[in-house]
Coordinates of C-alpha atoms in Angstrom, one line a residue:
Chain A
M1 CA -102.2 -160.3 -18.7
S2 CA -99.3 -157.7 -18.9
S3 CA -96.0 -158.3 -17.2
V4 CA -92.7 -156.5 -17.5
L5 CA -91.7 -159.0 -20.4
Y6 CA -94.9 -159.0 -22.3
D7 CA -97.2 -156.6 -23.5
V8 CA -101.1 -157.5 -23.6
P9 CA -101.2 -160.0 -26.7
G10 CA -102.9 -158.6 -29.9
P11 CA -104.7 -160.9 -32.6
R12 CA -101.1 -161.8 -34.0
A13 CA -99.6 -162.8 -30.7
R14 CA -102.4 -164.7 -29.7
R15 CA -102.4 -166.5 -32.7
R16 CA -98.8 -167.0 -32.2
N17 CA -98.9 -167.9 -28.3
R18 CA -101.8 -170.8 -29.7
L19 CA -99.3 -172.3 -31.8
L20 CA -96.8 -172.2 -29.4
T21 CA -98.6 -173.9 -27.0
A22 CA -99.6 -176.8 -29.3
L23 CA -95.9 -177.5 -30.5
C24 CA -94.6 -177.0 -26.7
T25 CA -97.4 -179.6 -25.5
L26 CA -96.2 -182.1 -28.4
A27 CA -92.7 -181.8 -27.5
L28 CA -93.3 -182.4 -23.7
L29 CA -95.7 -185.2 -24.8
A30 CA -92.9 -186.7 -26.7
V31 CA -90.4 -186.2 -23.8
G32 CA -92.8 -187.7 -21.5
L33 CA -93.5 -190.8 -23.9
Y34 CA -89.8 -191.5 -24.1
V35 CA -89.3 -191.3 -20.2
Y36 CA -92.6 -193.6 -20.2
R37 CA -91.0 -196.0 -22.8
R38 CA -87.8 -196.1 -21.2
F39 CA -89.0 -197.0 -17.5
D40 CA -91.3 -199.6 -19.0
A41 CA -88.6 -201.3 -21.0
R42 CA -86.8 -201.8 -17.5
G43 CA -90.3 -202.9 -16.2
Q44 CA -90.8 -200.2 -13.8
W45 CA -94.6 -200.0 -14.1
D46 CA -95.1 -203.8 -13.6
A47 CA -98.0 -204.0 -11.2
A48 CA -95.9 -206.0 -8.8
K49 CA -93.7 -203.3 -8.3
W50 CA -96.5 -200.9 -7.0
Q51 CA -98.3 -203.9 -5.7
P52 CA -96.8 -203.2 -2.4
F53 CA -97.7 -199.8 -1.6
G54 CA -101.0 -201.3 -1.5
T55 CA -100.4 -203.5 1.4
A56 CA -100.9 -202.3 5.1
G57 CA -97.4 -204.2 6.1
L58 CA -95.4 -201.7 3.9
W59 CA -96.8 -198.8 5.3
R60 CA -96.8 -200.1 8.9
D61 CA -93.4 -201.5 8.8
F62 CA -91.4 -199.0 6.6
I63 CA -92.9 -196.0 5.6
I64 CA -94.8 -194.7 8.8
P65 CA -91.9 -195.7 10.9
G66 CA -89.6 -193.6 8.8
L67 CA -91.7 -190.6 8.7
V68 CA -92.0 -190.7 12.5
Q69 CA -88.0 -190.8 12.6
T70 CA -87.6 -187.9 10.2
L71 CA -90.0 -185.8 12.1
S72 CA -88.7 -186.5 15.2
A73 CA -85.2 -186.0 14.1
A74 CA -86.9 -182.6 12.4
A75 CA -88.6 -181.5 15.5
A76 CA -85.5 -182.0 17.7
G77 CA -83.6 -179.9 15.3
M78 CA -86.2 -177.1 15.0
V79 CA -86.3 -176.5 18.6
L80 CA -82.5 -176.4 19.3
A81 CA -81.7 -174.7 16.2
L82 CA -84.4 -172.0 17.0
A83 CA -82.6 -171.5 20.7
F84 CA -79.2 -171.4 19.1
G85 CA -80.5 -169.2 16.5
V86 CA -81.6 -166.7 19.2
V87 CA -78.7 -167.0 21.5
F88 CA -76.2 -166.4 19.0
A89 CA -78.0 -163.6 17.4
V90 CA -78.1 -161.9 20.7
A91 CA -74.5 -162.7 21.5
R92 CA -73.5 -161.1 18.3
L93 CA -75.2 -158.0 18.6
S94 CA -73.7 -157.6 22.2
D95 CA -71.8 -154.3 23.4
R96 CA -68.9 -156.6 24.8
W97 CA -66.4 -157.6 22.2
W98 CA -65.5 -160.8 24.2
L99 CA -69.1 -162.4 23.5
R100 CA -69.5 -160.5 20.1
V101 CA -66.1 -161.7 18.4
P102 CA -66.6 -165.6 19.4
A103 CA -70.3 -165.7 18.7
G104 CA -69.7 -164.0 15.1
A105 CA -66.7 -166.6 14.4
A106 CA -69.0 -169.4 15.5
V107 CA -71.7 -168.3 13.2
E108 CA -69.6 -167.7 10.2
F109 CA -67.9 -171.2 11.1
C110 CA -71.0 -173.0 11.3
R111 CA -72.4 -171.6 8.1
A112 CA -69.4 -172.4 5.8
V113 CA -68.9 -175.9 6.6
P114 CA -71.1 -178.3 5.0
L115 CA -73.7 -180.1 7.0
L116 CA -72.5 -183.9 5.8
L117 CA -68.9 -182.5 7.2
M118 CA -70.3 -181.9 10.4
I119 CA -72.6 -184.8 10.8
F120 CA -69.3 -187.1 9.8
F121 CA -67.5 -185.5 12.6
V122 CA -69.9 -186.1 15.1
F123 CA -70.7 -189.7 14.2
Y124 CA -67.4 -191.2 13.2
G125 CA -64.6 -188.6 14.6
L126 CA -66.5 -187.9 18.0
P127 CA -66.6 -191.5 19.2
F128 CA -62.8 -191.4 19.2
V129 CA -62.6 -188.4 21.3
I130 CA -65.2 -188.9 24.2
E131 CA -64.8 -192.8 23.8
A132 CA -68.4 -193.7 23.3
P133 CA -70.4 -194.1 20.5
V134 CA -72.5 -191.1 19.2
P135 CA -76.4 -192.4 18.2
A136 CA -77.3 -191.4 14.7
F137 CA -80.1 -189.4 15.9
W138 CA -77.9 -187.1 17.7
A139 CA -75.3 -187.1 15.0
V140 CA -78.2 -185.7 12.7
V141 CA -79.5 -183.4 15.2
T142 CA -76.3 -181.8 16.2
G143 CA -75.3 -181.3 12.9
L144 CA -78.8 -179.8 11.9
T145 CA -78.7 -177.3 14.9
L146 CA -75.5 -176.0 14.5
Y147 CA -75.8 -175.3 10.8
N148 CA -79.5 -174.1 11.0
G149 CA -79.1 -172.5 14.0
S150 CA -76.3 -170.4 12.6
V151 CA -78.4 -169.6 9.7
L152 CA -81.4 -168.7 11.7
A153 CA -79.1 -166.4 14.0
E154 CA -78.1 -164.2 11.1
A155 CA -81.5 -164.0 10.1
F156 CA -82.7 -162.9 13.5
R157 CA -79.6 -160.5 13.5
A158 CA -80.5 -159.0 10.1
G159 CA -84.2 -158.4 11.5
I160 CA -83.2 -157.0 14.7
N161 CA -81.1 -154.5 12.5
A162 CA -84.3 -153.6 10.6
V163 CA -86.3 -152.7 13.0
P164 CA -86.2 -148.8 13.1
R165 CA -83.7 -147.1 15.2
G166 CA -86.8 -145.2 16.9
Q167 CA -87.8 -148.1 18.2
S168 CA -84.9 -148.9 20.4
E169 CA -84.4 -145.2 21.2
A170 CA -88.1 -144.6 22.4
A171 CA -87.4 -148.0 24.7
Y172 CA -84.3 -146.4 26.3
A173 CA -86.1 -143.1 26.4
I174 CA -88.6 -144.6 28.7
G175 CA -86.0 -145.9 31.1
M176 CA -86.0 -149.8 29.9
R177 CA -82.5 -151.5 30.3
K178 CA -80.5 -153.4 27.2
G179 CA -82.3 -156.6 27.9
Q180 CA -85.7 -155.4 28.2
V181 CA -85.1 -153.3 25.1
L182 CA -84.1 -156.5 23.4
R183 CA -87.1 -158.6 24.8
Y184 CA -90.0 -156.4 24.9
V185 CA -89.2 -154.1 21.7
L186 CA -86.8 -155.7 19.1
V187 CA -87.0 -159.7 19.2
P188 CA -91.1 -159.4 19.0
Q189 CA -90.9 -156.9 15.8
A190 CA -87.8 -158.9 14.3
A191 CA -89.2 -162.2 14.8
R192 CA -92.6 -161.1 13.0
A193 CA -90.8 -159.6 10.0
M194 CA -88.5 -162.3 9.8
L195 CA -91.5 -165.2 9.9
P196 CA -90.8 -166.0 6.1
V197 CA -87.1 -166.6 6.3
I198 CA -87.4 -168.5 9.8
V199 CA -90.3 -170.9 8.3
S200 CA -88.4 -171.7 4.7
Q201 CA -85.1 -172.8 6.8
L202 CA -87.3 -174.8 9.0
V203 CA -88.5 -176.5 5.6
V204 CA -84.8 -176.8 4.7
L205 CA -84.0 -178.4 8.0
L206 CA -86.9 -180.9 7.8
K207 CA -85.4 -181.8 3.8
D208 CA -81.9 -181.7 5.5
T209 CA -83.0 -184.7 7.6
A210 CA -82.5 -186.8 4.5
L211 CA -78.6 -186.7 4.9
G212 CA -79.2 -189.1 8.0
Y213 CA -79.6 -191.6 5.3
I214 CA -75.9 -191.4 4.6
I215 CA -75.1 -192.7 8.2
A216 CA -77.8 -195.5 8.5
Y217 CA -80.3 -193.4 10.5
P218 CA -83.5 -194.9 10.0
E219 CA -85.4 -192.1 8.5
L220 CA -87.9 -192.2 5.5
L221 CA -85.5 -191.9 2.5
E222 CA -83.5 -194.8 4.2
R223 CA -86.5 -196.9 4.9
G224 CA -87.7 -196.3 1.6
V225 CA -84.7 -196.8 -0.8
N226 CA -82.8 -199.4 1.2
E227 CA -85.3 -201.5 2.6
V228 CA -88.4 -201.5 0.2
A229 CA -86.5 -200.8 -3.0
A230 CA -83.9 -203.3 -2.0
N231 CA -86.8 -206.0 -1.3
H232 CA -89.1 -205.0 -4.3
G233 CA -86.9 -203.4 -6.8
N234 CA -89.0 -200.5 -7.3
V235 CA -86.7 -197.6 -7.3
V236 CA -89.3 -195.4 -9.1
G237 CA -92.1 -196.1 -6.8
C238 CA -90.0 -195.5 -3.7
T239 CA -88.5 -192.6 -5.0
S240 CA -92.0 -190.9 -5.4
A241 CA -93.1 -192.1 -1.8
S242 CA -90.2 -190.4 -0.4
T243 CA -90.8 -187.0 -2.8
A244 CA -94.3 -187.0 -2.0
A245 CA -93.4 -186.9 1.9
Chain B
M1 CA -50.4 -182.7 12.5
H2 CA -48.6 -186.1 11.5
V3 CA -51.8 -187.1 9.2
F4 CA -51.1 -184.2 6.8
S5 CA -47.3 -184.4 6.9
D6 CA -47.9 -188.1 5.1
P7 CA -47.8 -187.1 1.1
A8 CA -50.4 -190.0 0.5
N9 CA -52.8 -188.5 2.8
R10 CA -51.8 -184.9 1.7
A11 CA -52.7 -186.2 -2.2
V12 CA -56.2 -187.4 -1.2
Y13 CA -57.1 -184.2 0.7
L14 CA -56.2 -181.9 -2.4
S15 CA -57.9 -184.3 -4.9
S16 CA -61.0 -184.3 -2.6
F17 CA -61.1 -180.4 -2.4
L18 CA -60.1 -180.3 -6.5
L19 CA -63.2 -182.7 -7.2
I20 CA -65.5 -180.3 -4.8
L21 CA -64.2 -177.3 -7.1
K22 CA -64.8 -179.5 -10.3
L23 CA -68.4 -180.7 -9.3
T24 CA -69.0 -176.9 -8.0
G25 CA -68.0 -175.7 -11.4
A26 CA -69.5 -178.2 -13.9
A27 CA -73.0 -178.3 -12.0
G28 CA -73.0 -174.5 -11.8
V29 CA -72.5 -173.8 -15.1
I30 CA -75.3 -176.3 -16.2
A31 CA -77.6 -174.8 -13.6
L32 CA -77.1 -171.6 -14.5
V33 CA -78.1 -172.1 -18.3
F34 CA -80.9 -174.7 -17.6
G35 CA -81.9 -172.3 -14.6
V36 CA -82.1 -169.2 -17.1
V37 CA -84.1 -171.6 -19.6
L38 CA -86.7 -172.7 -16.7
A39 CA -87.1 -168.9 -16.0
A40 CA -87.8 -168.0 -19.2
M41 CA -90.3 -170.8 -19.3
R42 CA -91.9 -169.3 -16.2
V43 CA -92.3 -166.1 -17.4
S44 CA -93.5 -167.0 -21.0
P45 CA -96.8 -166.4 -22.3
V46 CA -97.2 -170.0 -23.1
P47 CA -99.2 -172.0 -20.3
V48 CA -97.8 -175.2 -21.0
L49 CA -94.4 -173.9 -20.7
R50 CA -95.2 -172.0 -17.3
G51 CA -96.8 -175.3 -16.1
F52 CA -93.5 -177.3 -16.6
G53 CA -91.3 -174.6 -15.4
T54 CA -93.4 -174.4 -12.2
A55 CA -93.8 -178.3 -12.0
W56 CA -90.0 -178.4 -11.9
V57 CA -89.2 -176.0 -9.3
N58 CA -91.6 -177.2 -6.8
V59 CA -90.5 -180.7 -7.3
F60 CA -86.9 -180.2 -7.1
R61 CA -86.9 -177.6 -4.5
N62 CA -89.0 -179.7 -2.2
T63 CA -87.1 -182.8 -2.6
P64 CA -84.0 -183.5 -0.2
L65 CA -80.7 -183.4 -2.6
T66 CA -79.8 -186.7 -0.8
L67 CA -83.0 -188.0 -2.3
I68 CA -82.0 -186.5 -6.0
I69 CA -78.4 -187.8 -5.9
F70 CA -79.3 -191.2 -4.7
F71 CA -82.0 -191.5 -7.6
C72 CA -79.3 -190.6 -10.1
Y73 CA -77.2 -193.3 -9.3
F74 CA -79.8 -196.1 -8.6
G75 CA -82.6 -194.8 -10.9
L76 CA -80.9 -193.4 -13.7
F77 CA -77.5 -195.5 -13.9
V78 CA -78.5 -198.7 -12.5
N79 CA -82.1 -199.0 -13.4
L80 CA -82.6 -197.2 -16.7
G81 CA -79.0 -197.4 -18.0
V82 CA -77.9 -193.7 -18.2
T83 CA -74.4 -194.1 -18.7
Y84 CA -71.9 -191.2 -19.3
S85 CA -68.6 -193.4 -19.6
D86 CA -68.5 -196.9 -19.8
D87 CA -64.9 -197.7 -19.0
D88 CA -64.4 -195.0 -16.1
I89 CA -66.5 -195.7 -13.1
D90 CA -65.2 -192.4 -11.5
L91 CA -65.9 -190.4 -14.3
N92 CA -69.4 -191.9 -14.7
N93 CA -70.4 -191.2 -11.3
F94 CA -68.8 -187.9 -11.2
W95 CA -71.2 -186.9 -14.2
L96 CA -74.2 -188.6 -12.4
G97 CA -73.5 -186.4 -9.3
V98 CA -73.4 -183.3 -11.8
T99 CA -76.7 -184.3 -13.2
G100 CA -78.1 -184.3 -10.0
L101 CA -76.7 -181.3 -8.5
A102 CA -77.5 -179.3 -11.7
A103 CA -81.3 -180.3 -11.7
Y104 CA -81.4 -179.2 -7.9
T105 CA -79.6 -176.1 -8.3
A106 CA -81.4 -174.9 -11.4
A107 CA -84.5 -175.0 -9.5
F108 CA -82.8 -172.1 -7.3
V109 CA -81.3 -170.2 -10.4
C110 CA -85.0 -170.0 -12.0
E111 CA -86.4 -168.6 -8.9
T112 CA -83.6 -165.9 -8.4
V113 CA -84.0 -165.1 -11.9
R114 CA -87.4 -164.9 -12.1
S115 CA -87.5 -162.6 -9.0
G116 CA -85.0 -160.4 -10.5
I117 CA -87.1 -159.9 -13.2
N118 CA -89.8 -159.0 -11.1
T119 CA -88.1 -156.5 -9.3
V120 CA -87.7 -154.3 -12.6
P121 CA -90.9 -151.8 -12.5
A122 CA -93.3 -152.6 -15.1
G123 CA -93.1 -148.7 -16.5
Q124 CA -89.5 -149.3 -17.2
A125 CA -90.7 -151.8 -19.8
D126 CA -93.8 -149.5 -20.7
A127 CA -91.4 -146.8 -21.8
A128 CA -89.1 -149.1 -23.6
R129 CA -92.1 -150.1 -25.5
A130 CA -93.5 -146.8 -26.1
L131 CA -90.1 -145.5 -27.5
G132 CA -91.2 -148.5 -30.2
M133 CA -88.1 -150.8 -28.8
T134 CA -88.8 -154.6 -30.1
F135 CA -89.3 -157.4 -27.4
G136 CA -85.5 -158.1 -27.7
Q137 CA -84.3 -154.7 -27.3
T138 CA -86.4 -154.0 -24.2
L139 CA -85.2 -157.5 -22.7
R140 CA -81.6 -156.5 -24.0
L141 CA -81.3 -152.8 -23.1
V142 CA -83.8 -152.4 -20.3
V143 CA -85.0 -155.1 -18.4
L144 CA -81.8 -157.6 -18.3
P145 CA -79.3 -154.7 -17.1
Q146 CA -81.7 -153.8 -14.2
A147 CA -82.4 -157.7 -13.1
T148 CA -79.1 -159.0 -13.5
R149 CA -77.7 -156.4 -11.1
S150 CA -80.2 -157.3 -8.4
V151 CA -79.8 -161.2 -8.3
V152 CA -75.8 -160.8 -7.7
A153 CA -76.4 -161.5 -4.1
P154 CA -78.6 -164.5 -4.2
F155 CA -76.4 -165.8 -7.2
G156 CA -73.8 -165.6 -4.4
S157 CA -75.8 -167.7 -2.0
I158 CA -76.7 -170.3 -4.5
L159 CA -73.0 -170.9 -5.3
I160 CA -71.8 -171.0 -1.6
A161 CA -74.8 -173.4 -1.5
L162 CA -73.7 -175.6 -4.3
A163 CA -70.2 -175.7 -3.1
K164 CA -71.4 -177.2 0.3
N165 CA -74.1 -179.5 -1.4
A166 CA -71.2 -181.0 -3.6
T167 CA -70.3 -183.0 -0.6
I168 CA -73.3 -184.9 -0.9
V169 CA -72.0 -186.9 -4.0
G170 CA -69.7 -188.6 -1.7
T171 CA -72.9 -190.8 -1.3
I172 CA -72.4 -192.4 -4.8
G173 CA -68.7 -193.1 -4.6
V174 CA -67.3 -189.7 -5.6
L175 CA -64.1 -189.3 -3.3
E176 CA -65.0 -185.6 -2.4
S177 CA -64.1 -184.0 0.8
A178 CA -66.5 -185.1 3.4
S179 CA -65.9 -188.9 2.4
V180 CA -62.1 -188.6 2.3
M181 CA -62.6 -186.9 5.7
R182 CA -64.5 -190.0 6.9
Q183 CA -61.9 -192.2 5.6
L184 CA -58.9 -190.1 7.4
I185 CA -60.7 -190.5 10.7
N186 CA -61.5 -193.9 10.7
D187 CA -57.7 -194.4 10.1
N188 CA -56.3 -191.7 12.6
G189 CA -58.5 -192.0 15.5
D190 CA -56.0 -190.3 17.4
A191 CA -55.9 -187.1 15.2
V192 CA -59.6 -186.8 14.8
I193 CA -60.1 -182.9 16.0
P194 CA -57.1 -181.9 13.5
I195 CA -58.5 -183.6 10.5
F196 CA -61.9 -182.1 11.3
L197 CA -60.2 -178.4 11.7
V198 CA -58.4 -178.9 8.4
F199 CA -61.5 -180.0 6.2
A200 CA -63.8 -177.4 7.9
G201 CA -61.3 -174.8 7.6
T202 CA -60.4 -175.0 3.8
F203 CA -64.1 -174.7 3.5
V204 CA -64.3 -171.6 5.6
A205 CA -61.3 -170.3 3.7
L206 CA -63.0 -170.9 0.4
L207 CA -66.5 -169.7 1.0
V208 CA -66.3 -167.0 3.4
P209 CA -64.3 -164.8 1.0
T210 CA -66.6 -165.9 -1.8
G211 CA -69.6 -164.7 0.6
Y212 CA -67.6 -161.4 1.2
L213 CA -67.1 -160.8 -2.6
F214 CA -70.5 -161.3 -3.6
G215 CA -72.0 -159.3 -1.0
W216 CA -69.5 -156.3 -2.0
L217 CA -70.4 -157.0 -5.6
A218 CA -74.1 -156.8 -4.7
K219 CA -73.6 -153.5 -3.1
R220 CA -71.5 -151.9 -6.0
L221 CA -73.9 -153.1 -8.5
A222 CA -77.1 -152.3 -6.8
V223 CA -79.7 -150.3 -8.8
R224 CA -80.3 -147.1 -7.0
R225 CA -84.4 -146.1 -7.0

C-alpha cells in the first residue's frame, strides 16, 4: 500500500513495522488493562451492575421510551430545520435587499449563538415574555431548528451558487421565471450535490437532542444517566448504552 | 438595560465569557496536539495504531458532547476518582470539562489533518522521494506546507464549534455564559430579552469576525493547483 507519506515498504521497513506493531499492541494492551483495573477497583464490572440491562423492565421503562423521545425530537427538528434552511437560503439569494439582508443577518446570528444558549432562552426566558410555560420538547425542537436550519441554509446557498451559471442562463433563455428557475433547475441540482452535507448535519441534529438532558427533557441520555445510573450505580454501563444508540 | 448596570451582574457576565475563552483556549491547544497525534496514527503503516485512531474518531464523533462531558464528571471524577485539584472544586470541574472538550474536538482535528494530508497529490511525495529526500524531509518540506494551507478553513470551523460547545461544560457546574444567562434570567424576569441579546450578541461579536478571519486566511493561503 502506497500513500502520500509512505512508500511501499521494503524488507527493512516491513521488519520495522512488525516490531512497531508488536510494541504498540503491548502499549495499548497495558493502557487497556490499567483502565480495566481502575474500573474493577470501583466495582464497575460487577455482575449486579450489568444485570439490569438483561431485564425487560429497564428496556421497557427507560431505554425504549428515551429512544422514542430522542427520535421524535430529532424528527420534528429535522423537518423544521430543512424547511427553515430552504426558506432562508432562497431569501438570502433574493434580488430584493429587504429580504436578502434580514435573512442573512438571521442566519449569521443563529449560526454564531450556541445551541444551549438558545434552548435556555426558549425554556427559561420565553415563559416570562409569553407568560405561559414552554414544554421542554418545544424548547429543544426550536433550538435545533434555528441552529441546524441556519447551517443548512448556508449549505443550500453554497449548493445553489455552485450550480454552473449556464444552467440558470439556459433556463432564463427558454423563458422560465425566477421562481421556476429556482424550483425546476437550481434546487434539484443543488440538493443532490449537497446531500452528504445535509445528511451529516441531520446526524449532528440527532446528536444534539442530547442537550435536552440539561433542561430535563426525558430523552435517551436523561433516562440512561439520571434514572438508570442513579438507581443502579452503573455509570459505565449506562454511558455505553447511550453511546451505542 | 438595568440588569447590566449592576456591577455584580456585570462581573459575572465578564467572568462567564472569560471562562468560555479559557475553556476554548485550553481545550483547543490540547485537542490540536492530540488530534495531530491521532492523525499520525491513522495514516501510519502500523495497523494497530490505525485501528486505535479510527476507533477513537468513530466513538467520539458519534457521541453527543453532553454525554462525554457528563461522563467526565460522573464517570472519571465521581466514580473513578480522577481528580485535578483536591481543594479547588471550580478548578477541578474546569479541567474535567477541558478533558471532555479536548477528547471530542481531537477527533475532528484528526479528520481535518488527515483530509489535509490526502489533498496533497501522491506525485508530490513520489517526486520528493525520487530526489532522494528522507521521510522527515518529505514531510517537512513538501507534504506539510501544502497540507496545512488546505486545513485553515476547517480549523476555523472547529475552533468556532469548540467555543460554542464550551457552553455545555456549564452542565458540570462551571459558571460559563449559558448557565450565567440562565441565572440572570431567573433573577430578572422583566429583562429576559435584553439579557439574551447581550449574551447572544457577545457570541456573535466574538465568532462572526473569527469566521471571516479564517475565511480570508484560507483564501490567501490556498495552494493554487
